[in-house]
mmCIF file of C-alpha atoms in Angstrom:
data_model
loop_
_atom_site.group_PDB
_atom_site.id
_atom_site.type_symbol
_atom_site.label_atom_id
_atom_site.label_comp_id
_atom_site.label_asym_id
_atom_site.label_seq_id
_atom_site.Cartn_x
_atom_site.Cartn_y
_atom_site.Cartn_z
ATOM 1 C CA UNK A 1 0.000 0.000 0.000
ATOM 2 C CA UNK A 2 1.421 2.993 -1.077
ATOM 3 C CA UNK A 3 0.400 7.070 -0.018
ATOM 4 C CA UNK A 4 1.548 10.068 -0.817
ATOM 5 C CA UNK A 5 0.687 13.437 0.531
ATOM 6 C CA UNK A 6 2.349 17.289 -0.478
ATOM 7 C CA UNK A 7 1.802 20.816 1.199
ATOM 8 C CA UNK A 8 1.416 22.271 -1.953
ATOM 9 C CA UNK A 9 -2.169 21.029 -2.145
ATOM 10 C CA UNK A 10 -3.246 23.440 0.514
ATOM 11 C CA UNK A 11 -2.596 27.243 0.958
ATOM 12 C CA UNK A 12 0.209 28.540 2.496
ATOM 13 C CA UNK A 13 -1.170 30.029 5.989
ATOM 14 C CA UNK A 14 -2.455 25.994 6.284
ATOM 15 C CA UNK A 15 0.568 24.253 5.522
ATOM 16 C CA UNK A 16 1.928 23.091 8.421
ATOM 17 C CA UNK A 17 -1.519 22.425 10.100
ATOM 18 C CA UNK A 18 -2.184 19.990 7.316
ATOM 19 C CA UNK A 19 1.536 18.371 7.681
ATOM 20 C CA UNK A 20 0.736 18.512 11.661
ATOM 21 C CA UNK A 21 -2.557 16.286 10.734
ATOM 22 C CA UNK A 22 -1.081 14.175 8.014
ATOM 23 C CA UNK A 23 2.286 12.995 10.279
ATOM 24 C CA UNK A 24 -0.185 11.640 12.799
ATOM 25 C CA UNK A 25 -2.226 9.701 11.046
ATOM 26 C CA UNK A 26 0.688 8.205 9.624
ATOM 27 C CA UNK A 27 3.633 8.111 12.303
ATOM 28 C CA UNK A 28 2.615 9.082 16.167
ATOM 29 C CA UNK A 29 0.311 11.852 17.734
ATOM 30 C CA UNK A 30 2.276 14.518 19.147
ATOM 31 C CA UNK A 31 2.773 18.350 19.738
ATOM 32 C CA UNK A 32 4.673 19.810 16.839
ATOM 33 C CA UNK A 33 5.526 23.494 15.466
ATOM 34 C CA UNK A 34 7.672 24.904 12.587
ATOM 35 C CA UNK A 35 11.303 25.972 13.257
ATOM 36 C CA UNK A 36 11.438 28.545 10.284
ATOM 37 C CA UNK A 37 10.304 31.790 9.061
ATOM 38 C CA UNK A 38 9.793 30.629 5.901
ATOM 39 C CA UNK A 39 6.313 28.970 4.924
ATOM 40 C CA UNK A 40 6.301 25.300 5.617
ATOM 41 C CA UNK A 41 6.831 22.682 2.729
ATOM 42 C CA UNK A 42 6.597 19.344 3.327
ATOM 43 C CA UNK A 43 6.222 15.821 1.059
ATOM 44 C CA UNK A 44 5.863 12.381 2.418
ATOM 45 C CA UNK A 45 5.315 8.663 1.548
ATOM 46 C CA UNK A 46 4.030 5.713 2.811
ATOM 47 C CA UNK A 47 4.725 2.998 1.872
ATOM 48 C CA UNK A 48 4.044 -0.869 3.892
ATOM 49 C CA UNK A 49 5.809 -3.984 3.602
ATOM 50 C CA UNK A 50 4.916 -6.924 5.520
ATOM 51 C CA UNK A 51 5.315 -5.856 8.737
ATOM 52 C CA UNK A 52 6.773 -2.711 8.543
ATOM 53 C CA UNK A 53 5.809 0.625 7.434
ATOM 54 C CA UNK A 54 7.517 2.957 5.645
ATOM 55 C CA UNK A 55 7.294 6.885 5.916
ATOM 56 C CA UNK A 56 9.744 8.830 3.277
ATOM 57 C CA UNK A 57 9.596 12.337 4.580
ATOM 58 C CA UNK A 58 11.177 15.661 3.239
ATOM 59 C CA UNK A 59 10.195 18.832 5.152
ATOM 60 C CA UNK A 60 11.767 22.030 6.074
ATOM 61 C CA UNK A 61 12.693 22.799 9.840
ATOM 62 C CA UNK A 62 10.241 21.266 12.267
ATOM 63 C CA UNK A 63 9.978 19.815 15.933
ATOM 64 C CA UNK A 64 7.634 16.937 17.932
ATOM 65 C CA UNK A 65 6.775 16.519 21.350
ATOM 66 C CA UNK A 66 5.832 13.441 22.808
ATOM 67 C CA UNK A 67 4.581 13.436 26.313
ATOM 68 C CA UNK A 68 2.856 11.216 28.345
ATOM 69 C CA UNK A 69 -0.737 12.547 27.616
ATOM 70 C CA UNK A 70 -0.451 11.734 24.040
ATOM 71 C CA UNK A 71 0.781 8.226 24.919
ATOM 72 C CA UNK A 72 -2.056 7.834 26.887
ATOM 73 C CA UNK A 73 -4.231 9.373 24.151
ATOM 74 C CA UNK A 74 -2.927 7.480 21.378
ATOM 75 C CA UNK A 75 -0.781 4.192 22.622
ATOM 76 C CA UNK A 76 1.746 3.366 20.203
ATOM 77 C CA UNK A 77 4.048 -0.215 20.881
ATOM 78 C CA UNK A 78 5.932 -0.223 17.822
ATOM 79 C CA UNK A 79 9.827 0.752 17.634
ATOM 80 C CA UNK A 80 10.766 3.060 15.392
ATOM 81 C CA UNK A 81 13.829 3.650 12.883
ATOM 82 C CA UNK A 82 15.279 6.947 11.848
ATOM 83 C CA UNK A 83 17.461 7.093 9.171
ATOM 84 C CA UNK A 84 18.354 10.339 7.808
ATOM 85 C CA UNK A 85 19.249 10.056 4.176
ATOM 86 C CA UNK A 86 20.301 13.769 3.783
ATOM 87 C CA UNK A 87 19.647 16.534 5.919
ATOM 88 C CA UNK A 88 19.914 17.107 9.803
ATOM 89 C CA UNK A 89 17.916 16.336 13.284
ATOM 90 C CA UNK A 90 17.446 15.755 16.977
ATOM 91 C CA UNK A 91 16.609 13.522 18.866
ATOM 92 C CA UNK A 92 16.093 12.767 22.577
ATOM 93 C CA UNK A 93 14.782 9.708 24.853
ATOM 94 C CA UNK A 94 15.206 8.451 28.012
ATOM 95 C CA UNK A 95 17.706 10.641 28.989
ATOM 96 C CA UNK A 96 20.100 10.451 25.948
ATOM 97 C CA UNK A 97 20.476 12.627 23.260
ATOM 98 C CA UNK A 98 21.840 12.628 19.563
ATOM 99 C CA UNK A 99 22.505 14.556 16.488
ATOM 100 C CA UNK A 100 21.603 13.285 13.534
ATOM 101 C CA UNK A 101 23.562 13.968 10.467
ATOM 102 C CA UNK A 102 23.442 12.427 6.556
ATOM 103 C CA UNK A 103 23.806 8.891 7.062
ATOM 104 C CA UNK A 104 22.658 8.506 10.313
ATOM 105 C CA UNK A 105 20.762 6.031 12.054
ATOM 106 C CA UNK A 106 18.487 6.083 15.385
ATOM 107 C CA UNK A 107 15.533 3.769 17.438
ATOM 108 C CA UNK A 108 13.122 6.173 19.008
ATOM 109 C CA UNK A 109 10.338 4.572 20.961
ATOM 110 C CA UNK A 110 6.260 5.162 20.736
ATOM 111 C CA UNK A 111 5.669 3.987 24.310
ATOM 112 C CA UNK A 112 7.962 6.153 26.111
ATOM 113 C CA UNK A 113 7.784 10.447 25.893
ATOM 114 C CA UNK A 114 10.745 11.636 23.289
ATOM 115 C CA UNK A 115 11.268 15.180 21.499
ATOM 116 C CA UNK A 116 12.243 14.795 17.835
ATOM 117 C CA UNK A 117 13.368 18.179 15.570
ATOM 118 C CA UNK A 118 14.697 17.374 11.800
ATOM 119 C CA UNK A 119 14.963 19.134 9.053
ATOM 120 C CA UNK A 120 15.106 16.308 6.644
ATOM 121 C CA UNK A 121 16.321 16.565 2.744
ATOM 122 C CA UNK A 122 15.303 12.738 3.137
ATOM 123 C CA UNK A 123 14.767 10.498 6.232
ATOM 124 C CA UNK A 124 13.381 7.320 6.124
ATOM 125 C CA UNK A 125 11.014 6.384 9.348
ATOM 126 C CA UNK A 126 10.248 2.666 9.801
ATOM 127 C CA UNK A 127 7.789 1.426 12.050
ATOM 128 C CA UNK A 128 8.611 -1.752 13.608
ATOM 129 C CA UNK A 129 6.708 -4.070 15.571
ATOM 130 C CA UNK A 130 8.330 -4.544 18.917
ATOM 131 C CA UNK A 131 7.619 -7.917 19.676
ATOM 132 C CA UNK A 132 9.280 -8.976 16.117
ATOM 133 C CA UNK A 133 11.979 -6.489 16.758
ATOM 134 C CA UNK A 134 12.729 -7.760 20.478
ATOM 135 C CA UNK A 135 12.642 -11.414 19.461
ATOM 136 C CA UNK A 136 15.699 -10.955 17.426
ATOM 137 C CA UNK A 137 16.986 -8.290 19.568
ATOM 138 C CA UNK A 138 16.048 -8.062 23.480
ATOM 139 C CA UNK A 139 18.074 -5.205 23.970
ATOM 140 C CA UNK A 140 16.598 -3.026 21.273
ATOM 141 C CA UNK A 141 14.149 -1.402 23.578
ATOM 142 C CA UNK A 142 17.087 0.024 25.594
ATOM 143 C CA UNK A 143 19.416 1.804 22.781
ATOM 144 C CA UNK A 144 17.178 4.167 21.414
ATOM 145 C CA UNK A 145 18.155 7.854 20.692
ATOM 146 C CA UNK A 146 21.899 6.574 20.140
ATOM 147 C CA UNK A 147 23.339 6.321 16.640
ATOM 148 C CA UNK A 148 23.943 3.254 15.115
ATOM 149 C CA UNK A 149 27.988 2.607 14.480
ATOM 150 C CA UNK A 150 27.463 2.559 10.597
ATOM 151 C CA UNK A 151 30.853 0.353 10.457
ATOM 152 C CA UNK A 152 29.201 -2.455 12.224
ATOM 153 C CA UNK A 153 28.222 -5.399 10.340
ATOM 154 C CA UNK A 154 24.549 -5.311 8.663
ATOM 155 C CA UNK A 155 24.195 -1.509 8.679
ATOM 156 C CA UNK A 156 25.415 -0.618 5.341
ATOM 157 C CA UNK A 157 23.021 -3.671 3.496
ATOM 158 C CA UNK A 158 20.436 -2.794 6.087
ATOM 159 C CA UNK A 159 20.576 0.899 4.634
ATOM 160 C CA UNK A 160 20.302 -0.951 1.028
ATOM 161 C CA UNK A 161 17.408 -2.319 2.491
ATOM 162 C CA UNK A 162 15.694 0.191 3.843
ATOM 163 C CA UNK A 163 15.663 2.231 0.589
ATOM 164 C CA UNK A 164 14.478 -1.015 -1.388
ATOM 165 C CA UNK A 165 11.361 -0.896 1.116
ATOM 166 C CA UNK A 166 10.711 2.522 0.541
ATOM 167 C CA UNK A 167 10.437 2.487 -3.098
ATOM 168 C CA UNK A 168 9.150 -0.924 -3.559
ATOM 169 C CA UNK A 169 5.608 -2.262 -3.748
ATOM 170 C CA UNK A 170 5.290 -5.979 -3.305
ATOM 171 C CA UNK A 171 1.820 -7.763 -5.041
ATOM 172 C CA UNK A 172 2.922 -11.102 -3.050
ATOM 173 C CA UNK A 173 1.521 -10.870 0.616
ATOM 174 C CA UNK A 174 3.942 -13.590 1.887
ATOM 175 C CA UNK A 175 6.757 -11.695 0.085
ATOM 176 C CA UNK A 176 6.481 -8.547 1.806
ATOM 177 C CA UNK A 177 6.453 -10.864 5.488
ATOM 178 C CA UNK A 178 9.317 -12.459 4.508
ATOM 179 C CA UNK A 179 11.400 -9.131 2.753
ATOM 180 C CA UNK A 180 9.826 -7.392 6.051
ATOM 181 C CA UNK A 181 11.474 -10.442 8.452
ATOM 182 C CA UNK A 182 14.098 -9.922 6.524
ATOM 183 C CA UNK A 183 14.918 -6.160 6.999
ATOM 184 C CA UNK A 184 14.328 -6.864 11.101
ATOM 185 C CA UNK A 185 16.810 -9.745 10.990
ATOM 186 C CA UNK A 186 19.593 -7.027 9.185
ATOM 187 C CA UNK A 187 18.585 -4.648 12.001
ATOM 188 C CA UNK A 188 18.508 -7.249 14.681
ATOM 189 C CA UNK A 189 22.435 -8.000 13.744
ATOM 190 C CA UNK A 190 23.408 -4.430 13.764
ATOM 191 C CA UNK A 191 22.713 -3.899 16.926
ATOM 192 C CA UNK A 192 23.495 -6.768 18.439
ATOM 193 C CA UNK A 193 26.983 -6.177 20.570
ATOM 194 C CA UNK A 194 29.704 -8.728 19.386
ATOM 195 C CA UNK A 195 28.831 -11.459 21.676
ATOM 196 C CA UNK A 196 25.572 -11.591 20.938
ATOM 197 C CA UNK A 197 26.750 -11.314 16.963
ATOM 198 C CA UNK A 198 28.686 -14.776 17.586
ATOM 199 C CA UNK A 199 25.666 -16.968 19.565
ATOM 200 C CA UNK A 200 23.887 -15.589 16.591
ATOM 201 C CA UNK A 201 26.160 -17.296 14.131
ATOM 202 C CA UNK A 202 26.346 -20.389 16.641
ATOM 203 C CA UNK A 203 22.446 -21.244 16.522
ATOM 204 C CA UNK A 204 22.302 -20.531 12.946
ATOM 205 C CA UNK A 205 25.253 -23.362 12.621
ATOM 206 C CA UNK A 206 23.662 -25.370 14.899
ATOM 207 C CA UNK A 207 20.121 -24.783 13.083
ATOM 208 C CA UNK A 208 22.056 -25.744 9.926
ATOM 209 C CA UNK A 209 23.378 -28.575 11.386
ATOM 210 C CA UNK A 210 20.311 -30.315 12.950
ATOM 211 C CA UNK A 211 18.533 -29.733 9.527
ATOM 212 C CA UNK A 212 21.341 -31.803 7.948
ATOM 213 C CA UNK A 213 20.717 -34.991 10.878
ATOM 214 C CA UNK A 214 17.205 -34.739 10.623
ATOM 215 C CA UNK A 215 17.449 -35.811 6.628
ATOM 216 C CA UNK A 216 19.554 -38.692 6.972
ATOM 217 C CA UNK A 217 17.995 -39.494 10.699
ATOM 218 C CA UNK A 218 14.104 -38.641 10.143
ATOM 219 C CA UNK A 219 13.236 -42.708 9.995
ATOM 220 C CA UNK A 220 14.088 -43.539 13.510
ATOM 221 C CA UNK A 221 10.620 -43.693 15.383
ATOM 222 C CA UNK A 222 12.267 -42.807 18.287
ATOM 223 C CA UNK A 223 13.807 -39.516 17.596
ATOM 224 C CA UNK A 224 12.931 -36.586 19.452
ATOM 225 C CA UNK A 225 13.783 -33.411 20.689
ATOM 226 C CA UNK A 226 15.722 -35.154 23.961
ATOM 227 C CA UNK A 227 17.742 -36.940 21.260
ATOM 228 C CA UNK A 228 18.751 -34.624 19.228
ATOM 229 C CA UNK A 229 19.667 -32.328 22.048
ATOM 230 C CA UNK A 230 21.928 -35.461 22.966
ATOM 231 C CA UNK A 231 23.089 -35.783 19.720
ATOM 232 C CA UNK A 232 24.603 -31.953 19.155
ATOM 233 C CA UNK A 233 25.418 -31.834 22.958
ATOM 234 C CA UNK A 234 23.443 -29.021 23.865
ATOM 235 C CA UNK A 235 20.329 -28.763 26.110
ATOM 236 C CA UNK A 236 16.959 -28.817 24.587
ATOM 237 C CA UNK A 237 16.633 -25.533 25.543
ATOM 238 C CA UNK A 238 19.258 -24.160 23.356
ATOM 239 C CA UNK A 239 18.194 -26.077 20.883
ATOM 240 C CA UNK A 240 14.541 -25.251 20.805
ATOM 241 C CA UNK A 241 15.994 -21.263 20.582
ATOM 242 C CA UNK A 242 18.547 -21.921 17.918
ATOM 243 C CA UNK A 243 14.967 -22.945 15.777
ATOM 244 C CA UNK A 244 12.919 -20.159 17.136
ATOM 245 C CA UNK A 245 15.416 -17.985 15.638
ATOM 246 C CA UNK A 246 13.652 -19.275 12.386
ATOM 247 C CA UNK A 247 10.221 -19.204 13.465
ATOM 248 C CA UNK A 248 10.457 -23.061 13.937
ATOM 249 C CA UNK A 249 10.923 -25.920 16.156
ATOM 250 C CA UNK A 250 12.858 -28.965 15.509
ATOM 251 C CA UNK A 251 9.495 -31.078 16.422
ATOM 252 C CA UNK A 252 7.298 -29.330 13.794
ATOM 253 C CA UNK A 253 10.766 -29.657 11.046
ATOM 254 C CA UNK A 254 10.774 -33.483 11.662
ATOM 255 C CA UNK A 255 7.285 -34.090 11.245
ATOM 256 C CA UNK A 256 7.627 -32.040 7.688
ATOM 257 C CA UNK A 257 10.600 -33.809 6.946
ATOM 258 C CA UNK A 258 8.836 -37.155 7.723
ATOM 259 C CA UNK A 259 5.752 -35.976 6.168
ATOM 260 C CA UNK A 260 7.525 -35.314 3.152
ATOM 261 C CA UNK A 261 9.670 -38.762 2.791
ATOM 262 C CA UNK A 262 5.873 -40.287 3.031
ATOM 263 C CA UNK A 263 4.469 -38.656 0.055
ATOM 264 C CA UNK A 264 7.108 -39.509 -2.214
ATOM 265 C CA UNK A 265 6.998 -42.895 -1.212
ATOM 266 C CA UNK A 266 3.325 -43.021 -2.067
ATOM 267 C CA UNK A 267 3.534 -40.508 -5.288
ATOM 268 C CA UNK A 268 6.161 -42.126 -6.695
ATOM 269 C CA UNK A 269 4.533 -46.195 -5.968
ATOM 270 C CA UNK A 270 7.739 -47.209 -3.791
ATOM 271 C CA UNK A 271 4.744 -47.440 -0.696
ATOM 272 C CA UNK A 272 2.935 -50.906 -0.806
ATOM 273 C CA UNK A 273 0.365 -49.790 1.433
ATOM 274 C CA UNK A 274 -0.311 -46.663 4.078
ATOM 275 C CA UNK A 275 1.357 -48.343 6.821
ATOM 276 C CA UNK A 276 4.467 -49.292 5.392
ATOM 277 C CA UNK A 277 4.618 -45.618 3.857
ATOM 278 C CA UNK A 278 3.580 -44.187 7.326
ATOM 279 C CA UNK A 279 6.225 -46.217 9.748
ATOM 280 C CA UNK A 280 9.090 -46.258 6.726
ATOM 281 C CA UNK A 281 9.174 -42.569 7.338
ATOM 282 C CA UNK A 282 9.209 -43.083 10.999
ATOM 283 C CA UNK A 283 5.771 -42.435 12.130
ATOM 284 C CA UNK A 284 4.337 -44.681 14.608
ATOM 285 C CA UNK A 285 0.893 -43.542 15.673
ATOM 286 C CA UNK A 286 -1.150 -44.475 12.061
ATOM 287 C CA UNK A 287 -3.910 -42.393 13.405
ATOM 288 C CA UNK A 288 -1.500 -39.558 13.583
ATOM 289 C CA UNK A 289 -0.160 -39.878 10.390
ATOM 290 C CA UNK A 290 -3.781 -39.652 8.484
ATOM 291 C CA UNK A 291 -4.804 -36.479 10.366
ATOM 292 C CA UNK A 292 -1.178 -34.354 9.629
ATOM 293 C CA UNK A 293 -0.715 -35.773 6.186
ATOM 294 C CA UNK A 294 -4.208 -34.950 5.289
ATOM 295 C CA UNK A 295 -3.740 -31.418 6.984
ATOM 296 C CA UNK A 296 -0.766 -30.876 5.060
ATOM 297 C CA UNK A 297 -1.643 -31.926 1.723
ATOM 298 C CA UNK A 298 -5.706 -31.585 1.837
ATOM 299 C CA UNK A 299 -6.170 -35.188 0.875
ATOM 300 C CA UNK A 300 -6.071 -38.507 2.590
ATOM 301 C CA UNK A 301 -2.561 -40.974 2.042
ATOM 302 C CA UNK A 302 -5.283 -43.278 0.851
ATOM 303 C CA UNK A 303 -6.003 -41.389 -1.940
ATOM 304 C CA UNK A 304 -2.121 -41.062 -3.329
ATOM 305 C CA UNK A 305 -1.923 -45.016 -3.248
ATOM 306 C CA UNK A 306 -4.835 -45.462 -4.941
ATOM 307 C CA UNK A 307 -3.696 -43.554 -8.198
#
């Protein structure tokens, strides 16, 4: 969904209320006034992407106020993302304070009071949903209004990113969630300090390499997650985390795996019969087996041995 909204289409004594009215609707409700003499010009757009939107803003000299009666007023969760293109700002939270200068990047919170004042050639705003956000990065909620090191790793394809989202419109729903997860994952690993950079890395090996026993490994009836905890001599714990980081769990990535093996069997005629197809992919509850394979494939395993 893409919107786009100019100053031009309103006088000039109105400008800035209509930018006031059109920023809220759009980004968070707060008090705002010009910073100029001049008479205010403002464009933005709006663009979403799975689970992110996208504000593209170029204005002259202007400053927002969030206090607590506007949080109250109109409750905002979501994390937001500064990143100033070209141009200049301000920005305070929490205490801390930063100057924003071309190339810059900043978190700014909706839930918590913060004072904002850019004069933006270009700045990109990205709404984020927190819980997404703090999935992949716990300690997001607690480094806003401080710039992001652009030399750490992530920022400058995250920046790449960012502008992709801005400009692009996606027609494929699940594309957009995925580009979205995407963008949050980039984000996630640019802030993340160095040690939390490398257990990164370490469940996504140890993701990788649980995917890789789980194909030669899926026929054993009695695998579970116990055993393959064992197996990669980690706790189940760890485990279960190093597949959350991929929206999964190893239980749920067996039963595919094993649900897949099945229907091949019986596609391709190697399967004399539904049992044989059910416990040679390591299934043991038949029962079981009808009711997921017919949930994942909308027919019965029946019906594939029949043809």
């Amino acid at each position: 969904m893409k919107a786009q909204y100019s100053t031009n289409v309103v006088e000039a004594p109105r400008r800035f209320e209509y930018w006031n009215d059109v920023v809220c609707r759009h980004c968070l409700l707060a008090d705002s006034n010009t910073l100029g003499e001049r008479p205010f010009d403002g464009e933005m757009r709006v663009n979403s992407i799975g689970m992110i939107d996208m504000t593209i803003m170029e204005s002259a000299m202007h400053h927002w106020r969030r206090d607590a009666h506007h949080i109250r007023t109109g409750p905002d969760d979501d994390l937001w993302l500064a990143f100033m293109v070209s141009g200049e700002g301000y920005l305070a939270q929490e205490g801390r304070h930063t100057r924003l200068q071309s190339g810059d990047m900043v978190l700014y919170d909706g839930v918590r009071p913060f004072e904002f004042a850019l004069g933006p050639e270009q700045i990109y705003l990205a709404r984020l949903p927190r819980k997404s956000l703090l999935s992949r990065c716990p300690e997001a909620e607690h480094m806003t209004a401080q710039l992001i090191d652009r030399h750490r790793p992530g920022v400058m394809a995250l920046r790449s990113m960012l502008e992709e989202s801005a400009n692009t419109e996606f027609s494929d729903a699940d594309a957009a969630i995925r580009y979205s997860g995407a963008v949050l994952d980039v984000l996630a690993l640019s802030l993340a300090p160095p040690a939390a950079r490398a257990s990164a890395v370490e469940k996504n090996d140890l993701y990788r390499k649980v995917l890789a026993y789980l194909q030669k490994n899926y026929t054993d009836p009695l695998l579970n997650l116990h055993v393959l905890a064992m197996a990669h001599h980690v706790s189940e714990r760890t485990l279960t985390r190093a597949f959350a980081q991929h929206n999964q769990t190893p239980m749920d990535v067996l039963r595919r795996v094993r649900l897949q093996a099945s229907h091949r069997a019986l596609t391709e005629g190697r399967a004399g019969n539904v049992t044989s197809a059910a416990l040679d992919a390591g299934f043991s509850d038949l029962s079981h087996f009808s009711r997921v394979f017919r949930a994942a494939y909308g027919c019965t395993p029946q019906s594939l041995l029949s043809h």
